[in-house]
C-alpha positions as a LaTeX table, in Angstrom:
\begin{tabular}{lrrr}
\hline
Residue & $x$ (\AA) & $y$ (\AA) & $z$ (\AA) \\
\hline
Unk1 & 30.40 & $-36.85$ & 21.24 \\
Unk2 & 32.51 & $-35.14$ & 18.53 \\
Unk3 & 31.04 & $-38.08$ & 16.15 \\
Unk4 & 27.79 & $-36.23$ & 17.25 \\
Unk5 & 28.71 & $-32.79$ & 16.89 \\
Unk6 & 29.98 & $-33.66$ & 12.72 \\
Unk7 & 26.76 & $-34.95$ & 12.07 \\
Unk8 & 24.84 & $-32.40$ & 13.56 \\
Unk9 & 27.04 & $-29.84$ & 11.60 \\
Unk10 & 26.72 & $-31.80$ & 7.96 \\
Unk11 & 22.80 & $-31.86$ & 7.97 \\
Unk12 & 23.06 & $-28.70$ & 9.24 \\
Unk13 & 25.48 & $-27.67$ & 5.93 \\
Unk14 & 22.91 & $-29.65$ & 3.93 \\
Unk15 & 19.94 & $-27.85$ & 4.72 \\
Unk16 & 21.25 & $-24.73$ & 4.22 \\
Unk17 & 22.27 & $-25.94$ & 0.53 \\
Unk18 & 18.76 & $-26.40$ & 0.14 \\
Unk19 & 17.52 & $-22.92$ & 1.53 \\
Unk20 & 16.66 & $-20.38$ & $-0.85$ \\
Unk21 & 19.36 & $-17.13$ & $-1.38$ \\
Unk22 & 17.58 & $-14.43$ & $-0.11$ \\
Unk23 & 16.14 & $-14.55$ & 3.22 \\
Unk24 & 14.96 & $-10.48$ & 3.31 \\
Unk25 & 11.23 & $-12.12$ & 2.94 \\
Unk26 & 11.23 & $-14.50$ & 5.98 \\
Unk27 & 7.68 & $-14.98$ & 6.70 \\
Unk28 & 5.83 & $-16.96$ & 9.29 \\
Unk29 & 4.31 & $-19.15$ & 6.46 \\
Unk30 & 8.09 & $-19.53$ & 4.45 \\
Unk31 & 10.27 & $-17.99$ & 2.76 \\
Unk32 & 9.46 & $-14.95$ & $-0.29$ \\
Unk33 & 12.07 & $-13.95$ & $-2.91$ \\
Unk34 & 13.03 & $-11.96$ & $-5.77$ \\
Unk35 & 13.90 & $-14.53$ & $-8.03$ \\
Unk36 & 11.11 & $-16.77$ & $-7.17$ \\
Unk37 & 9.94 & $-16.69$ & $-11.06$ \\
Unk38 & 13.45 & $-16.48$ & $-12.60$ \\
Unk39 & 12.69 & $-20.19$ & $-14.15$ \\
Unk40 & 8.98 & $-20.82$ & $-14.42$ \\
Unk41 & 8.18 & $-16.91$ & $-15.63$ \\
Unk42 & 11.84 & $-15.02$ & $-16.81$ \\
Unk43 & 9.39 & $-12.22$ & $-18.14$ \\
Unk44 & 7.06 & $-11.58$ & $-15.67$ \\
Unk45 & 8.69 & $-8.76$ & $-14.02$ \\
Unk46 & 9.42 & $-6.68$ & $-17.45$ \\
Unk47 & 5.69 & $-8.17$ & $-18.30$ \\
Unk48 & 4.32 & $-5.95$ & $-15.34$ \\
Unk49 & 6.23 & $-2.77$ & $-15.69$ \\
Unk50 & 5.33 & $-2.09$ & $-19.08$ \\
Unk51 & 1.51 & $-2.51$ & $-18.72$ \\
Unk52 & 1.92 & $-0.56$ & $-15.30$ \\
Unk53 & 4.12 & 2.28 & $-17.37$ \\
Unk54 & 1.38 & 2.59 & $-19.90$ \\
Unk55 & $-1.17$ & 2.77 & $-17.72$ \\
Unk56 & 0.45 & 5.92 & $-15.77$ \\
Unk57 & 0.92 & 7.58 & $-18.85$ \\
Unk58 & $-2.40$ & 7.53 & $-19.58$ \\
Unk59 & $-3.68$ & 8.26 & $-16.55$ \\
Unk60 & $-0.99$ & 9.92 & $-13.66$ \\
Unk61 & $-3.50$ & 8.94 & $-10.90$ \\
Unk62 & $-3.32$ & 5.33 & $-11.65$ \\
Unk63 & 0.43 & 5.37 & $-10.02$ \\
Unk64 & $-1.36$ & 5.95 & $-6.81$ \\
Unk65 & $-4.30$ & 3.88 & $-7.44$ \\
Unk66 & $-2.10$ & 0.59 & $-7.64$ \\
Unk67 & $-0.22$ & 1.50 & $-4.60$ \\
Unk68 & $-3.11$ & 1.99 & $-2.14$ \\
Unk69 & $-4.43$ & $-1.12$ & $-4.11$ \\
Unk70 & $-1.71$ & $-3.04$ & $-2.37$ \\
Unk71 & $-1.43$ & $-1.23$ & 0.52 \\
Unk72 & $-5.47$ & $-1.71$ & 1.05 \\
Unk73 & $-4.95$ & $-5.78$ & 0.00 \\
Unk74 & $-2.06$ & $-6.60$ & 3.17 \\
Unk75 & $-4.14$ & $-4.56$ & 5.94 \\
Unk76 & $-6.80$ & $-7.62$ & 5.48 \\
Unk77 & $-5.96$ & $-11.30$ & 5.97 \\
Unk78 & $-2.33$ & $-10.46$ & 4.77 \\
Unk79 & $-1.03$ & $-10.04$ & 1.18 \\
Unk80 & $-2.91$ & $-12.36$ & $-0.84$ \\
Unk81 & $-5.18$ & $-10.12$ & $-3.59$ \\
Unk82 & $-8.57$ & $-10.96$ & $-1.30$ \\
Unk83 & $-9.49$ & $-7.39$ & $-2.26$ \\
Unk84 & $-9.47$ & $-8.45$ & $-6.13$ \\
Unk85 & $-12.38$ & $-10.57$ & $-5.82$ \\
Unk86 & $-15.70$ & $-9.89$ & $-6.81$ \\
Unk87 & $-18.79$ & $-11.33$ & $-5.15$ \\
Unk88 & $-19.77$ & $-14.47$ & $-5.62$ \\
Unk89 & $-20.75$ & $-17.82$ & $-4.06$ \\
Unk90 & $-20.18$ & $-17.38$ & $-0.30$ \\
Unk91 & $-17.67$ & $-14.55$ & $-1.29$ \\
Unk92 & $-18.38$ & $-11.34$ & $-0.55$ \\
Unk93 & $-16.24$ & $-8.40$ & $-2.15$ \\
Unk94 & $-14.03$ & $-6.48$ & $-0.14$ \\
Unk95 & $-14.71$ & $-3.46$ & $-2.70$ \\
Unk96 & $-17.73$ & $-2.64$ & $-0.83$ \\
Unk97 & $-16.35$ & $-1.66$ & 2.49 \\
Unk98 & $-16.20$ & 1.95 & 3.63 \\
Unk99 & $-12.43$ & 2.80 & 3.18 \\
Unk100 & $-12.77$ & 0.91 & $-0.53$ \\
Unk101 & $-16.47$ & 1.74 & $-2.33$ \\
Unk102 & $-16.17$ & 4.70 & $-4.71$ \\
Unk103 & $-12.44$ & 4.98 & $-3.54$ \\
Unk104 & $-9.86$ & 1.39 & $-4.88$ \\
Unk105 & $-9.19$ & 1.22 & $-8.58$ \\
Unk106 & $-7.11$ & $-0.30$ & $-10.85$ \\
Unk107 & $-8.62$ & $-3.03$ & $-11.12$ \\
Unk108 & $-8.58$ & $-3.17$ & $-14.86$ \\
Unk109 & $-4.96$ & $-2.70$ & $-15.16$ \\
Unk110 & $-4.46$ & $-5.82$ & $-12.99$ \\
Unk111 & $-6.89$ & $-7.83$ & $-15.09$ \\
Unk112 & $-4.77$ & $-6.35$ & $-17.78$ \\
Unk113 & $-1.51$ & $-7.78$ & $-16.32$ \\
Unk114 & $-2.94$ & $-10.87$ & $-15.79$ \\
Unk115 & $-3.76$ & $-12.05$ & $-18.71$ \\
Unk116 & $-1.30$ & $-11.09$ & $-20.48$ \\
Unk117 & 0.88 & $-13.25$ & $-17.73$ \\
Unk118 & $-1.39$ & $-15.91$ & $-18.56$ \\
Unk119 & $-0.83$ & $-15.95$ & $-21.68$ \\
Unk120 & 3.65 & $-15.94$ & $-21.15$ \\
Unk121 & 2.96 & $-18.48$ & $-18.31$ \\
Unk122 & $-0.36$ & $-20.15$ & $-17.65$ \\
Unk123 & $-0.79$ & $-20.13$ & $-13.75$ \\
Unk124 & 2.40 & $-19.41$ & $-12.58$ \\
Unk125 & 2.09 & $-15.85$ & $-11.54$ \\
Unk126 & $-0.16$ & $-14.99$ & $-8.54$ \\
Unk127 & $-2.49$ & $-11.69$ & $-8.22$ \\
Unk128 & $-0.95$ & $-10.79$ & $-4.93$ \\
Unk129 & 2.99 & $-10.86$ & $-6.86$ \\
Unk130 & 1.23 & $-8.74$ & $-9.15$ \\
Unk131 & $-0.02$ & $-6.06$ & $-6.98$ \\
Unk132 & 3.09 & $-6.19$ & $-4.84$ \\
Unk133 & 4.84 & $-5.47$ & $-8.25$ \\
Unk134 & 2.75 & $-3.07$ & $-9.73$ \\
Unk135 & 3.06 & $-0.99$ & $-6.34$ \\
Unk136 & 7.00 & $-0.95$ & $-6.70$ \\
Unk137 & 6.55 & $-0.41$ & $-10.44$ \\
Unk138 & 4.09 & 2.60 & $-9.87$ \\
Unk139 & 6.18 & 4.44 & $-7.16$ \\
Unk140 & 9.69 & 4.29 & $-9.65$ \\
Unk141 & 7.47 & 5.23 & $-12.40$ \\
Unk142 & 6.73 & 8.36 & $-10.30$ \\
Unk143 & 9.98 & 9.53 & $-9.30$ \\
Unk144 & 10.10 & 7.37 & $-6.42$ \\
Unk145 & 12.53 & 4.69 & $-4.75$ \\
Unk146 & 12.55 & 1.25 & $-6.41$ \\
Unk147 & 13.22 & $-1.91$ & $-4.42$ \\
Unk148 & 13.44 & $-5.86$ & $-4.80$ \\
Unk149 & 10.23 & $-7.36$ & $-4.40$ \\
Unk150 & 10.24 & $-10.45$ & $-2.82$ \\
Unk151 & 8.29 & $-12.57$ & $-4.48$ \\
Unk152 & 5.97 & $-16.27$ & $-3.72$ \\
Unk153 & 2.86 & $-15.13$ & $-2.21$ \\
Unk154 & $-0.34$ & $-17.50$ & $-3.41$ \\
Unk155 & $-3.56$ & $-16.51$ & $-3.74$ \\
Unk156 & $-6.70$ & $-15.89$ & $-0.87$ \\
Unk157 & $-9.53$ & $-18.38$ & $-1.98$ \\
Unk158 & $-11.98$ & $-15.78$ & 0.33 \\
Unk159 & $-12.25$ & $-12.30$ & 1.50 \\
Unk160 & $-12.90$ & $-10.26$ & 4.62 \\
Unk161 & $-15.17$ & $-7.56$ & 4.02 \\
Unk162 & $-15.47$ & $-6.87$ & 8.07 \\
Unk163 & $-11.68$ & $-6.92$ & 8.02 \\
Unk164 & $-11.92$ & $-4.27$ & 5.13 \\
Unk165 & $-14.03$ & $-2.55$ & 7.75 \\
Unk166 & $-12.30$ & $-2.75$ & 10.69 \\
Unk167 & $-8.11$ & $-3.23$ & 9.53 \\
Unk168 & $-7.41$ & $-0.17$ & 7.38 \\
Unk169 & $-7.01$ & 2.96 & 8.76 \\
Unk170 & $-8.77$ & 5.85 & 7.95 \\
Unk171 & $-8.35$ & 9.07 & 7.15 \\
Unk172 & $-10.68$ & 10.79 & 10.44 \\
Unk173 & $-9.07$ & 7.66 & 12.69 \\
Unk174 & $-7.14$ & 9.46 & 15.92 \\
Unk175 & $-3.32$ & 8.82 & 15.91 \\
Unk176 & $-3.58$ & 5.79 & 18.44 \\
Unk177 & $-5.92$ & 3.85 & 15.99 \\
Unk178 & $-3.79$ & 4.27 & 13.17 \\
Unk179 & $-1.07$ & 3.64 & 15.04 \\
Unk180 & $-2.86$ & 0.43 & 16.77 \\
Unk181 & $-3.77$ & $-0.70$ & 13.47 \\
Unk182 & $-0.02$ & $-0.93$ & 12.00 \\
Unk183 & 1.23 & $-2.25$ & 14.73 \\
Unk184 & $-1.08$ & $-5.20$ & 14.48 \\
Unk185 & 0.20 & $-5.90$ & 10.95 \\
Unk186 & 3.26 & $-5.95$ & 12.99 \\
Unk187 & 4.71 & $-2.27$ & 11.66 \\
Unk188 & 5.68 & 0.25 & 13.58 \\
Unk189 & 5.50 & 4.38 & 13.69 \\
Unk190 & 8.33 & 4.57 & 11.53 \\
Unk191 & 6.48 & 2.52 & 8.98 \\
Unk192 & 3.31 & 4.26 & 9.72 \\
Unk193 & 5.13 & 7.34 & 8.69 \\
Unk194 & 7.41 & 6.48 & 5.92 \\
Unk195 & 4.12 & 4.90 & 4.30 \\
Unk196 & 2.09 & 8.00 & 5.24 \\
Unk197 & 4.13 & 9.48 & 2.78 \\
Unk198 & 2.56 & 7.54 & $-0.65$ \\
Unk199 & 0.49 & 10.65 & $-0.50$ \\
Unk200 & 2.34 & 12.36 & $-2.09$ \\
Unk201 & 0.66 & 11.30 & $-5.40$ \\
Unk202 & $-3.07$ & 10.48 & $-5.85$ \\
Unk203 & $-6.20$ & 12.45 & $-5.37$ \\
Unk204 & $-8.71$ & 12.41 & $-1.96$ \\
Unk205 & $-12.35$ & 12.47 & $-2.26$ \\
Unk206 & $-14.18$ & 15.82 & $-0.40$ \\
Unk207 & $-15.92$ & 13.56 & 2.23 \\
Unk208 & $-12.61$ & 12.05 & 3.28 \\
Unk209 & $-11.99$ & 15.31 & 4.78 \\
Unk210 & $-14.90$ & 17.47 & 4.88 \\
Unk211 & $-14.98$ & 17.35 & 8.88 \\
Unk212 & $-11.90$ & 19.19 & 9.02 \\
Unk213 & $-13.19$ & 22.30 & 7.03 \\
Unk214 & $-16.56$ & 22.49 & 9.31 \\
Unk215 & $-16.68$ & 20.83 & 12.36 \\
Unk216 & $-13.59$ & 18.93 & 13.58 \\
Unk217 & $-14.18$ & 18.03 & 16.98 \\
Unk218 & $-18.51$ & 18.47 & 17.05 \\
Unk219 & $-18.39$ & 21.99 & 17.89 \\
Unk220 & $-18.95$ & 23.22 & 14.64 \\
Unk221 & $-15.45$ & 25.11 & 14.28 \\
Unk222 & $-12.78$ & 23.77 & 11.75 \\
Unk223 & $-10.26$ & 22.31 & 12.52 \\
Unk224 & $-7.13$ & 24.47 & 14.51 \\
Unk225 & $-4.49$ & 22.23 & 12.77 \\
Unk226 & $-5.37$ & 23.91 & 9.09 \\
Unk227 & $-3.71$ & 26.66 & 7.84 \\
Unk228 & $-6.73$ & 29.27 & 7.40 \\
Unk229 & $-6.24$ & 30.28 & 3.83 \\
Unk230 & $-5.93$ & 26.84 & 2.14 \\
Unk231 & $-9.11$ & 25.23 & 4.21 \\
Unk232 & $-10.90$ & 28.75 & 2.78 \\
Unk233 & $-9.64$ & 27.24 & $-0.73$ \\
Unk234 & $-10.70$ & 23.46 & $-0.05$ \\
Unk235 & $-14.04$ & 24.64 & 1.15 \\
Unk236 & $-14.78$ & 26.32 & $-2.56$ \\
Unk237 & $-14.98$ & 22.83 & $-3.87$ \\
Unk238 & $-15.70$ & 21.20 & $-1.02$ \\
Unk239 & $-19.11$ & 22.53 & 0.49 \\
Unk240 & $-21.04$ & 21.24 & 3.49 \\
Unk241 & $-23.37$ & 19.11 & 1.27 \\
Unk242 & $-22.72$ & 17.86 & $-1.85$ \\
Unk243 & $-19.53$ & 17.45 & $-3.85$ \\
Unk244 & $-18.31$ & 14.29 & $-2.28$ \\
Unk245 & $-16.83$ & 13.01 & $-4.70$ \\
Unk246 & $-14.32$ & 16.18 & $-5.88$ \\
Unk247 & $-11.06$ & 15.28 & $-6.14$ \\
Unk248 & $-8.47$ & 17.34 & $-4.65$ \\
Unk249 & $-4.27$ & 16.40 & $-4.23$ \\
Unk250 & $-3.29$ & 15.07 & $-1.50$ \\
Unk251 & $-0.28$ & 16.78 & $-2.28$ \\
Unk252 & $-1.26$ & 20.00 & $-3.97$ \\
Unk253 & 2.88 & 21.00 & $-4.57$ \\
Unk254 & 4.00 & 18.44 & $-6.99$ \\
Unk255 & 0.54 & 16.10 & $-7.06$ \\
Unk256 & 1.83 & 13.60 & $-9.54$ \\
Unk257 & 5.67 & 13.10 & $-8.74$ \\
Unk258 & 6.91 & 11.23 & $-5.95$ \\
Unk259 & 8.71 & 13.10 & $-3.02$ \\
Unk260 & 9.24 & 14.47 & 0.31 \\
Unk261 & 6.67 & 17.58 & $-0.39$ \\
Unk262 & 3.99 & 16.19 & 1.42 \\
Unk263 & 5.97 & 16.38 & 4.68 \\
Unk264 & 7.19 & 20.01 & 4.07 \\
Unk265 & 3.03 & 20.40 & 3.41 \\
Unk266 & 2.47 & 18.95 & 7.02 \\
Unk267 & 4.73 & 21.38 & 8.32 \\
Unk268 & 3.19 & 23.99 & 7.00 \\
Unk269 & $-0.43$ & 22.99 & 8.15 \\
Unk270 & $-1.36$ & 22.29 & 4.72 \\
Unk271 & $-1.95$ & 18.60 & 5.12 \\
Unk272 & $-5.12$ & 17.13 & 3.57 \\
Unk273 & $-6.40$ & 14.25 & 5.63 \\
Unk274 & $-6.21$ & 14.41 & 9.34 \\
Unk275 & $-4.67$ & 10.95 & 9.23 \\
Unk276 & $-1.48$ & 13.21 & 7.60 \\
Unk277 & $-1.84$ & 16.12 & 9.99 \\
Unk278 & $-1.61$ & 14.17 & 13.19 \\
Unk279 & 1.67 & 12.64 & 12.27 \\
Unk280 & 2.63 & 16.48 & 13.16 \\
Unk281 & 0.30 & 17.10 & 15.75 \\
Unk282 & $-0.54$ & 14.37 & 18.33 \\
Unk283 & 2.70 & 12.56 & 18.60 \\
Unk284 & 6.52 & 13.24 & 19.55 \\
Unk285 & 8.02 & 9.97 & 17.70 \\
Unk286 & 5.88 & 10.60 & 14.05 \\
Unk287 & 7.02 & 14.15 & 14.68 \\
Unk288 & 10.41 & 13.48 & 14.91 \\
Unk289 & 10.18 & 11.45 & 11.21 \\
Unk290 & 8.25 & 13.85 & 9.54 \\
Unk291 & 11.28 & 16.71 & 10.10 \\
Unk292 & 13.59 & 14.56 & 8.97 \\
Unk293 & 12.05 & 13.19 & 5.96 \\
Unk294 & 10.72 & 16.84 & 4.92 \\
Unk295 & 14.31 & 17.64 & 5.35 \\
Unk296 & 16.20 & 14.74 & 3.51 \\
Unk297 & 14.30 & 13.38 & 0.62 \\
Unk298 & 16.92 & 10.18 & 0.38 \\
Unk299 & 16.28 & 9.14 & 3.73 \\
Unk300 & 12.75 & 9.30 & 3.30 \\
Unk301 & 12.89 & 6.74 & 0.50 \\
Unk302 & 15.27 & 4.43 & 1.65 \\
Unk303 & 12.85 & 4.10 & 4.53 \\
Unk304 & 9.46 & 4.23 & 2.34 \\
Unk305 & 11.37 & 1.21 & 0.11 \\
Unk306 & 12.26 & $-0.88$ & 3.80 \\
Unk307 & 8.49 & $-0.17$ & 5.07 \\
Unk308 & 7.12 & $-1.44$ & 1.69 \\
Unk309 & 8.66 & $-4.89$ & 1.89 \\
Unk310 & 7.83 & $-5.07$ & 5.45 \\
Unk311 & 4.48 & $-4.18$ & 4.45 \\
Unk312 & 4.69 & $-6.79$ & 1.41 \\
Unk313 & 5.59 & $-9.22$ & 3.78 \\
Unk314 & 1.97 & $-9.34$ & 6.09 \\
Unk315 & 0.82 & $-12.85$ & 6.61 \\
Unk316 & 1.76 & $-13.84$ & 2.77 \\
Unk317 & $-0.19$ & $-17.48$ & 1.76 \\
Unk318 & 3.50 & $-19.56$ & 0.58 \\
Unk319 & 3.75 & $-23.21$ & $-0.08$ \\
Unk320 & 0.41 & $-25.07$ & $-1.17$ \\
Unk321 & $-1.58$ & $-22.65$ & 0.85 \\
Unk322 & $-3.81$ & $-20.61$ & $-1.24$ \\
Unk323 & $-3.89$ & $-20.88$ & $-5.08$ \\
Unk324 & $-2.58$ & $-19.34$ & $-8.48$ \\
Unk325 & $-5.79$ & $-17.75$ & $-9.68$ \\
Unk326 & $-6.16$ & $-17.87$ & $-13.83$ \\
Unk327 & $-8.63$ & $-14.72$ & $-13.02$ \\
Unk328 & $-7.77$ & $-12.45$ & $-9.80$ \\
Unk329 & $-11.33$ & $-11.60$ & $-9.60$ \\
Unk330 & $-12.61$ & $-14.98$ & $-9.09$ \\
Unk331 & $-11.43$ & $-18.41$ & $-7.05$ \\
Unk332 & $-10.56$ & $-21.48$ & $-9.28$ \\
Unk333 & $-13.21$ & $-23.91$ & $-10.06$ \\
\hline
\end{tabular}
């Protein structure tokens, strides 16, 4: 018996000699971590930030863009850069959905990443790394948290467009759905919220809230949850017909830096998307979070930083699932 009991303990010591350092990325399909390219890519990391940083500086928006770009990539078949693929073949893009066409970009910025990756380290370092990356990279750049990434997700060799459809929330979506929809990527409300709060960079297209300035509910009245004066100023540039494509902030106090503004704006009534007002509104939990994070910026990120590796961590493809792609718009031959 205690011959039994030694062995069991030695393989037991020997296996976890063999098991990797960090275990904050425990998935289903193995293990992610943040030195996963330490060896095969040492640069890859710095390699991402600077294209990311010059990118923002160029353009502010494009902090955003690359965030939702993740975000929009691990609501559908997981975190595995399906939404960087163009149609072809059987394939057919996830960029045409209804939450993505006229909406996701970036794109160029991750073809830009990639090849210059390429180039340092010839199929070593996946798309979906790279947009997991570039989201961390974007929200530091804008005065946000940073985080480790864990790092080893492969690459999707298909897309879901219907899953585009039907996975991400959107912005007219009731509370429940959103909240229906996180929790089958396995988040929860506190996640919902804490993520909720990415807008507070990046711009919103008129018809993603449009409803709210006219006719809310079907009875042609706006909607109650608006503070009066600022729908009067949203509806000079955002008419009844036409002008769909305006951009306005989502955060109209401090559009381009990352902070806890957005929830003092949902306080106030001055939310722009339904899908922010309702985390006031139609909910005691959400409620709850969005006083405290409108009241203590540094608990707001330390949760936005836990919710985005949670969030990094949907259904990765680890092991010899998936592939390295040389381009992230296209499958290898």
């Amino acid at each position: 018996m205690a011959q039994s009991i030694s062995t069991v303990l030695v393989l037991a010591l020997a296996l976890l000699a063999f098991a990797p350092l960090c275990f904050c990325g425990k998935t289903s399909g193995g293990y992610l971590y943040p030195q996963f390219y330490d060896r095969s890519c040492p640069k890859a990391q710095e390699i991402v930030n600077s294209i990311v940083a010059k990118a923002v500086a160029k353009e502010a928006r494009m902090a955003a863009s690359l965030l939702r770009l993740h975000f929009h990539d691990c609501f559908v078949k997981g975190c595995d850069a399906s939404i960087l693929l163009d149609s072809r073949g059987s394939i057919i893009t996830e960029k045409r959905s209804n939450p993505n066409r006229n909406s996701v970009r970036g794109f160029e910025v991750i073809d830009k990443i990639k090849s210059a990756l390429e180039k340092e380290c010839p199929q070593t370092v996946s798309c979906a790394d790279i947009m997991a990356l570039a989201a961390r990279d974007s929200t530091v750049i804008a005065g946000g948290p940073s985080w480790e990434v864990p790092l080893g997700r492969r690459d999707s060799r298909g897309a879901s467009l219907s899953g585009s459809n039907n996975n991400i929330p959107a912005p007219n979506n009731t509370f429940q759905t959103i909240l229906t929809k996180f929790k089958l990527q396995g988040l929860d409300v506190v996640d919902l919220v804490a993520l909720s709060g990415s807008h507070t960079i990046g711009n919103a297209r008129c018809t993603s809230f449009r409803q709210r300035l006219y006719n809310q509910s079907g009875n042609g009245q706006p909607d109650s949850t608006l503070q009066q004066s600022f729908a009067a100023q949203l509806r000079t540039r955002c008419p009844r017909s036409g002008g769909d494509q305006n951009l306005f902030f989502l955060d109209f106090v401090s559009p381009t830096k990352f902070d806890n503004s957005y929830f003092n704006n949902i306080l106030a009534s001055k939310g722009l998307l339904s899908s922010d007002q309702v985390l006031l509104t139609k909910n005691e939990a959400s409620m709850e979070l969005v006083k405290k994070y409108a009241e203590n910026n540094e608990l707001f990120f330390e949760q936005f930083a836990k919710s985005m590796v949670k969030m990094g961590n949907i259904s990765p493809l680890t092991g010899s699932r998936g592939e390295i792609r040389k381009s992230c718009r296209k499958i290898n031959a």
